[in-house]
Coordinates of C-alpha atoms in Angstrom, one line a residue:
Chain A
M134 CA -12.9 -6.2 -4.4
T135 CA -15.6 -6.2 -7.1
T136 CA -18.5 -8.3 -6.6
S137 CA -21.5 -9.0 -8.8
A138 CA -24.9 -7.6 -8.4
S139 CA -26.6 -10.8 -7.4
F140 CA -25.0 -13.8 -5.7
T141 CA -23.3 -16.3 -8.1
S142 CA -21.4 -19.5 -7.6
K143 CA -18.2 -17.5 -8.1
D144 CA -19.2 -15.3 -5.2
L145 CA -20.0 -18.4 -3.1
Y146 CA -16.5 -19.7 -3.8
E147 CA -14.9 -16.4 -2.9
V148 CA -16.7 -16.5 0.5
Y149 CA -15.7 -20.2 1.0
K150 CA -12.0 -19.3 0.3
K151 CA -12.0 -16.7 3.0
A152 CA -14.1 -18.8 5.4
L153 CA -11.7 -21.8 5.0
K154 CA -8.7 -19.6 5.6
I155 CA -10.4 -18.4 8.8
L156 CA -11.1 -22.0 9.9
I157 CA -7.5 -23.1 9.3
V158 CA -6.1 -20.1 11.2
D159 CA -8.4 -20.6 14.1
E160 CA -7.8 -24.4 14.3
N161 CA -4.0 -24.0 14.1
I162 CA -4.0 -21.2 16.7
R163 CA -5.9 -23.5 19.1
G164 CA -3.3 -26.2 18.3
L165 CA -0.4 -23.9 19.1
I166 CA -2.0 -22.9 22.4
R167 CA -2.7 -26.5 23.3
S168 CA 0.8 -27.5 22.8
G169 CA 2.1 -24.6 24.8
A170 CA 3.9 -23.0 21.9
M171 CA 2.3 -19.6 22.6
H172 CA 0.1 -18.2 25.4
P173 CA -2.4 -15.6 24.1
V174 CA -5.7 -15.1 25.8
Y175 CA -7.8 -16.3 22.9
Y176 CA -11.5 -16.2 21.8
S177 CA -12.1 -18.6 19.0
P178 CA -14.6 -17.5 16.3
R179 CA -15.3 -21.2 15.4
G180 CA -18.8 -21.3 14.0
Q181 CA -18.8 -17.6 12.9
E182 CA -16.6 -18.0 9.8
I183 CA -19.3 -17.2 7.1
V184 CA -20.3 -13.9 8.8
A185 CA -16.7 -12.5 8.5
A186 CA -15.9 -14.0 5.1
A187 CA -19.1 -12.6 3.4
M188 CA -18.2 -9.2 5.0
G189 CA -14.7 -9.4 3.7
V190 CA -15.4 -10.0 0.1
H191 CA -17.4 -6.8 -0.1
L192 CA -14.8 -4.6 1.3
E193 CA -11.9 -2.8 -0.4
P194 CA -8.4 -3.0 1.3
T195 CA -8.8 0.7 2.1
D196 CA -12.1 0.3 3.9
Y197 CA -11.9 0.4 7.7
L198 CA -12.6 -2.3 10.2
C199 CA -12.9 -2.0 14.0
T200 CA -13.2 -5.4 15.5
I201 CA -13.2 -6.9 18.9
Y202 CA -11.1 -9.6 20.9
R203 CA -13.1 -12.4 19.2
G204 CA -11.8 -11.0 15.9
V205 CA -9.3 -13.1 14.2
H206 CA -12.0 -14.2 11.6
D207 CA -12.7 -10.4 10.9
Q208 CA -9.0 -9.7 10.6
V209 CA -8.3 -12.5 8.2
A210 CA -11.4 -11.7 6.2
K211 CA -10.2 -8.1 5.9
G212 CA -7.0 -9.4 4.3
M213 CA -4.5 -9.0 7.0
P214 CA -1.3 -10.9 6.2
L215 CA -0.8 -14.0 8.4
D216 CA 2.9 -13.3 9.1
V217 CA 2.3 -10.0 11.0
L218 CA -0.8 -11.4 12.6
L219 CA 1.0 -14.6 14.0
A220 CA 4.1 -12.5 14.9
E221 CA 1.9 -10.4 17.1
Y222 CA 0.3 -13.5 18.7
F223 CA 3.9 -14.7 19.5
M224 CA 4.6 -11.1 20.7
K225 CA 7.6 -10.5 18.4
V226 CA 8.9 -7.3 17.0
T227 CA 7.8 -8.2 13.5
G228 CA 4.1 -8.3 14.7
A229 CA 1.5 -5.8 13.7
C230 CA 1.9 -4.0 17.0
K231 CA 5.7 -4.7 17.4
G232 CA 4.8 -7.5 19.8
K233 CA 3.4 -5.0 22.4
G234 CA -0.3 -5.4 21.7
G235 CA -0.8 -9.2 21.5
A236 CA -3.8 -11.1 20.3
M237 CA -6.4 -8.9 21.9
H238 CA -5.2 -5.7 20.3
I239 CA -4.3 -6.5 16.7
T240 CA -4.1 -3.3 14.7
H241 CA -2.9 -3.2 11.0
P242 CA -3.8 0.0 9.2
A243 CA -2.2 -1.2 6.0
S244 CA -5.0 -3.8 5.6
G245 CA -7.6 -1.5 7.2
V246 CA -7.7 -3.3 10.5
M247 CA -7.8 -0.1 12.5
V248 CA -8.4 -1.5 16.0
T249 CA -9.1 -4.7 17.8
T250 CA -10.6 -3.7 21.2
G251 CA -11.0 -5.6 24.4
V252 CA -13.6 -3.0 25.7
V253 CA -17.1 -4.4 25.0
G254 CA -19.0 -1.9 22.8
S255 CA -16.1 0.3 22.0
S256 CA -15.7 -0.7 18.3
M257 CA -18.8 1.3 17.3
P258 CA -17.8 4.9 18.3
I259 CA -14.3 4.3 17.0
A260 CA -15.7 3.2 13.6
N261 CA -17.9 6.3 13.5
G262 CA -14.7 8.4 13.9
M263 CA -13.2 6.7 10.9
A264 CA -16.5 7.1 8.9
W265 CA -16.7 10.8 9.8
A266 CA -13.2 11.3 8.6
S267 CA -14.1 9.6 5.4
Q268 CA -17.2 11.7 5.0
I269 CA -15.2 14.9 5.5
K270 CA -12.5 13.9 3.1
G271 CA -14.9 12.3 0.6
D272 CA -12.6 9.3 0.2
D273 CA -15.4 6.9 -0.5
R274 CA -14.4 4.5 2.2
V275 CA -16.8 2.6 4.4
S276 CA -16.2 1.7 8.0
V277 CA -17.4 -1.6 9.7
A278 CA -17.8 -2.1 13.4
T279 CA -18.2 -5.7 14.5
F280 CA -19.4 -6.6 17.9
G281 CA -21.4 -9.2 19.7
D282 CA -25.0 -9.4 20.9
G283 CA -23.9 -8.4 24.5
A284 CA -22.4 -5.1 23.1
S285 CA -25.8 -4.1 21.8
N286 CA -26.7 -3.5 25.5
I287 CA -23.9 -1.2 26.1
G288 CA -24.5 2.5 26.1
A289 CA -22.0 3.2 23.3
F290 CA -24.2 1.2 21.0
H291 CA -27.0 3.7 21.3
E292 CA -24.7 6.8 21.1
A293 CA -23.0 5.4 18.0
L294 CA -26.0 4.5 16.1
N295 CA -27.7 7.7 16.9
M296 CA -24.8 9.8 15.8
A297 CA -24.3 7.7 12.6
A298 CA -28.0 8.2 11.8
V299 CA -28.0 11.9 12.4
W300 CA -24.9 12.4 10.3
K301 CA -25.6 9.7 7.7
L302 CA -22.2 8.2 8.3
P303 CA -20.9 5.5 6.1
T304 CA -20.7 3.0 9.1
I305 CA -21.9 -0.6 9.0
F306 CA -22.7 -1.9 12.4
L307 CA -22.2 -5.7 12.1
C308 CA -23.6 -7.4 15.2
Q309 CA -22.5 -11.1 15.3
N310 CA -25.2 -12.6 17.4
N311 CA -23.8 -15.8 18.8
R312 CA -26.5 -16.2 21.4
Y313 CA -24.2 -15.9 24.5
Q314 CA -22.7 -12.8 26.2
E315 CA -19.9 -14.4 28.0
C316 CA -21.9 -16.9 30.1
T317 CA -25.3 -15.3 29.8
Q318 CA -28.0 -16.5 27.3
Y319 CA -29.4 -13.8 24.9
A320 CA -32.9 -13.7 26.4
D321 CA -31.6 -13.3 30.0
S322 CA -30.1 -9.9 29.3
T323 CA -31.5 -8.5 26.1
S324 CA -35.0 -6.9 25.9
C325 CA -35.9 -7.2 22.2
E326 CA -36.5 -10.3 20.1
K327 CA -34.1 -9.2 17.5
I328 CA -31.1 -6.8 17.7
S329 CA -32.2 -5.3 14.4
D330 CA -35.5 -4.2 16.0
R331 CA -33.4 -1.4 17.7
A332 CA -32.6 0.2 14.4
A333 CA -36.1 1.8 14.3
A334 CA -35.2 3.9 17.3
Y335 CA -32.7 5.9 15.1
G336 CA -35.2 7.1 12.5
P337 CA -35.3 6.7 8.7
N338 CA -31.5 7.2 8.3
M339 CA -30.8 3.8 9.9
V340 CA -31.7 0.5 8.3
G341 CA -31.8 -2.6 10.4
V342 CA -31.8 -6.2 9.0
S343 CA -31.5 -9.6 10.6
V344 CA -30.1 -12.5 8.5
D345 CA -28.8 -16.0 9.0
G346 CA -25.1 -15.1 9.2
N347 CA -24.1 -18.7 8.7
D348 CA -25.8 -18.7 5.3
A349 CA -23.4 -17.4 2.6
E350 CA -26.0 -16.0 0.3
E351 CA -28.1 -14.2 3.0
M352 CA -25.0 -12.7 4.6
W353 CA -23.5 -11.8 1.3
N354 CA -26.7 -9.9 0.2
A355 CA -26.9 -8.1 3.5
M356 CA -23.3 -6.8 3.2
R357 CA -23.7 -5.9 -0.4
D358 CA -26.7 -3.7 0.4
A359 CA -25.0 -2.2 3.4
V360 CA -21.8 -1.3 1.6
A361 CA -23.7 0.1 -1.4
R362 CA -25.8 2.3 1.0
A363 CA -22.9 3.5 2.9
R364 CA -20.8 4.3 -0.2
S365 CA -23.6 6.2 -1.8
G366 CA -23.9 8.5 1.2
A367 CA -27.4 7.2 2.1
G368 CA -26.3 6.3 5.7
P369 CA -25.5 3.5 8.1
T370 CA -26.9 0.0 8.4
L371 CA -27.3 -2.3 11.4
I372 CA -26.9 -5.9 10.4
E373 CA -27.7 -8.6 12.9
A374 CA -25.9 -11.8 11.7
N375 CA -27.3 -14.7 13.6
T376 CA -24.7 -17.3 14.3
F377 CA -23.3 -19.4 17.1
R378 CA -19.9 -19.9 18.8
Y379 CA -18.8 -23.6 19.2
M380 CA -15.8 -23.1 21.4
G381 CA -17.2 -21.3 24.4
H382 CA -16.2 -17.7 25.4
Y383 CA -12.5 -18.0 25.9
F384 CA -10.0 -20.7 25.0
G385 CA -10.4 -23.5 27.6
D386 CA -14.0 -22.5 28.5
Q387 CA -15.9 -25.7 29.0
A388 CA -19.1 -23.7 28.6
P389 CA -21.3 -25.6 31.1
Y390 CA -23.9 -22.8 30.7
I391 CA -24.8 -23.9 27.2
P392 CA -27.4 -26.7 27.3
K393 CA -25.8 -29.8 25.7
E394 CA -28.8 -30.3 23.4
E395 CA -28.5 -26.7 22.1
L396 CA -24.8 -27.1 21.4
A397 CA -25.4 -30.5 19.7
A398 CA -28.1 -29.1 17.5
E399 CA -25.9 -26.1 16.5
M400 CA -22.9 -28.3 15.9
A401 CA -25.0 -30.4 13.6
K402 CA -25.5 -27.3 11.4
D403 CA -21.8 -26.5 11.2
P404 CA -21.7 -23.7 8.5
M405 CA -18.3 -24.8 7.2
I406 CA -19.6 -28.3 6.3
R407 CA -22.7 -26.7 4.7
I408 CA -20.8 -24.2 2.5
R409 CA -18.3 -26.7 1.4
Q410 CA -21.1 -28.9 0.1
Q411 CA -22.7 -25.9 -1.5
V412 CA -19.5 -25.1 -3.3
L413 CA -19.2 -28.7 -4.7
D414 CA -22.9 -28.8 -5.6
S415 CA -22.6 -25.5 -7.5
G416 CA -19.8 -26.9 -9.7
V417 CA -17.6 -23.9 -9.2
A418 CA -14.8 -26.2 -7.8
T419 CA -14.1 -29.9 -7.6
E420 CA -13.1 -31.9 -4.6
D421 CA -9.5 -31.9 -5.8
D422 CA -9.6 -28.0 -6.0
L423 CA -10.8 -27.9 -2.4
V424 CA -8.1 -30.3 -1.2
A425 CA -5.5 -28.2 -3.0
L426 CA -6.9 -25.0 -1.6
K427 CA -6.7 -26.3 1.9
A428 CA -3.1 -27.5 1.5
E429 CA -2.1 -24.0 0.1
L430 CA -3.7 -22.2 3.1
E431 CA -2.1 -24.7 5.6
A432 CA 1.3 -24.0 4.0
E433 CA 0.6 -20.2 4.2
F434 CA -0.2 -20.6 8.0
E435 CA 3.0 -22.8 8.6
A436 CA 5.2 -20.2 6.9
A437 CA 3.7 -17.4 9.0
V438 CA 4.3 -19.4 12.2
Q439 CA 7.9 -20.0 11.1
F440 CA 8.3 -16.3 10.4
A441 CA 6.9 -15.5 13.9
K442 CA 9.0 -18.1 15.7
D443 CA 12.2 -16.9 13.9
S444 CA 11.6 -13.2 14.8
P445 CA 13.2 -11.6 17.8
E446 CA 11.3 -10.4 20.9
P447 CA 11.0 -6.7 21.5
E448 CA 13.9 -5.0 23.4
L449 CA 13.3 -3.5 26.8
D450 CA 13.7 0.0 25.6
E451 CA 10.6 -0.4 23.5
V452 CA 8.4 -0.3 26.6
Y453 CA 8.2 3.5 26.6
K454 CA 7.9 3.9 22.8
D455 CA 4.5 4.4 20.9
I456 CA 2.8 5.6 24.0
Y457 CA 1.5 9.1 25.0
G458 CA 3.4 11.1 27.5
A459 CA 6.9 11.2 28.7
A460 CA 8.6 8.2 30.1
Chain B
M228 CA 12.6 -32.6 14.0
S229 CA 11.1 -32.8 17.4
T230 CA 8.0 -31.0 18.8
E231 CA 8.0 -29.7 22.3
V232 CA 5.0 -30.3 24.5
R233 CA 4.6 -27.4 27.0
I234 CA 1.9 -26.7 29.6
P235 CA -0.6 -24.5 27.8
S236 CA -2.2 -21.3 29.1
I237 CA -5.9 -22.1 29.5
G238 CA -8.3 -19.4 30.6
F239 CA -7.5 -16.4 32.7
S240 CA -4.9 -15.9 35.5
T241 CA -3.8 -19.5 35.5
Q242 CA -0.2 -19.7 36.7
E243 CA 0.1 -23.5 37.2
A244 CA -1.7 -26.7 36.6
T245 CA -1.4 -30.3 37.6
L246 CA -0.4 -32.8 34.9
A247 CA -3.0 -35.3 36.1
E248 CA -2.4 -38.2 33.7
W249 CA -0.5 -39.3 30.7
M250 CA -2.7 -41.0 28.2
V251 CA 0.2 -42.3 26.1
A252 CA 3.1 -44.2 27.6
D253 CA 6.7 -43.0 27.4
G254 CA 8.3 -44.2 24.2
A255 CA 4.9 -45.1 22.6
T256 CA 3.7 -43.7 19.3
V257 CA 1.2 -40.9 19.3
E258 CA -0.9 -39.4 16.5
K259 CA -1.4 -35.7 16.1
G260 CA -4.8 -34.7 17.5
A261 CA -5.1 -37.8 19.8
P262 CA -5.6 -37.3 23.5
L263 CA -2.1 -37.0 25.1
Y264 CA -2.5 -36.1 28.7
A265 CA -5.0 -34.7 31.2
L266 CA -4.4 -31.3 32.7
E267 CA -6.1 -30.4 36.0
L268 CA -6.9 -26.7 36.5
D269 CA -8.7 -25.0 39.4
K270 CA -12.2 -25.7 38.1
S271 CA -11.8 -28.4 35.5
T272 CA -9.7 -31.2 34.0
Q273 CA -9.1 -31.1 30.3
E274 CA -7.8 -33.7 27.9
I275 CA -5.0 -32.1 25.8
E276 CA -4.4 -33.4 22.3
S277 CA -1.1 -34.2 20.9
P278 CA 0.5 -31.4 18.8
A279 CA 2.3 -33.8 16.5
S280 CA 2.7 -37.4 15.5
G281 CA 5.8 -39.4 16.6
T282 CA 7.3 -41.1 19.5
L283 CA 6.5 -39.6 23.0
R284 CA 9.5 -38.8 25.3
I285 CA 8.1 -37.9 28.7
K286 CA 10.1 -35.5 30.8
V287 CA 7.7 -34.8 33.7
E288 CA 5.7 -37.6 35.4
A289 CA 1.9 -37.5 36.1
G290 CA 1.0 -35.8 39.4
E291 CA 3.4 -33.0 39.2
V292 CA 2.3 -29.3 39.5
C293 CA 3.8 -27.5 36.4
E294 CA 4.1 -23.8 35.6
I295 CA 2.5 -22.5 32.5
G296 CA 4.9 -22.9 29.6
S297 CA 7.1 -25.5 31.2
L298 CA 8.4 -28.4 29.1
I299 CA 6.8 -31.7 29.9
A300 CA 7.6 -33.9 26.9
E301 CA 8.9 -34.0 23.4
I302 CA 7.6 -35.9 20.4
V303 CA 10.4 -37.2 18.1

């Protein structure tokens, strides 16, 4: 996707379109789980839509993404088709992993979603591997590893950032700092004030920035710079996108560990309400346009759910296919 | 077209849950998104929203312990 040099109202609208799609997918998935229609272990990205949307608009379909279990926003932003995504949630043969991976392991190389990992911290070294391959082949691709603030305390974070800096890999380390690591507050487990402070440890080849990930323009600018840097061969970037998750850790988590006042203050700053108003104020779209866009995206989701429901489940003989070693 | 209401999978390693209370009477009209019933889990009780609008046809009475995925009502 081609984006302009500086943030315009058209860019704002492109971010909004992706963010709204993420919101609709997330809300409808939660609705399907609540009604008992499907039973994935689900980690809602509600509140983090802008981070992923502003990432997605800067990436080409051929660029690589390594995401984590709270990753549906990243997958949708990367352009993954909803039919294969939903079919995998329903664990059907038409799903991205033939119904054998499920919601926590979405992989769809055709749209550059190379892995969704449940192992905290493991998206980073995998993204380095992709980036190294791109560097060797000279194919001009960038790799993005997304992860949370908790994952920045995992050893693999240090190993991956060090190696990326030494080899000037085209990797973008996108830390979505949503303030809670499962049930633990940021300050209770993380030594530095900002995740981006850690970039300094990896020398001049690593750039570290902290932005308001819920602000479309700030997030868009940070991704633009990181992608340009990676594609030019200048090296990796660590972006700390500050955000918040509204729905707790896992679906059904009542999040008693989040102070009510903190949650209320964050909910009052809902980035989806803010960006919608910004779009309208910019004049790039009208209220009618936004209503039509929402209806279009809802219809796309409904069609994907129908496709998933109509698809067959995997046969038993699939169990020993697509794995290493003899059955 | 009717919509099935099944016991959702909430959280980890939940095998069953108690259907604590229906918030809408059998045969009454319910709106999508409105509280439909209360589900009692090991550590919490949650209100579950209605997945559709229509007339509620209750199949399992309040107080029953239900397996995840079991059919408890239809909305027609």
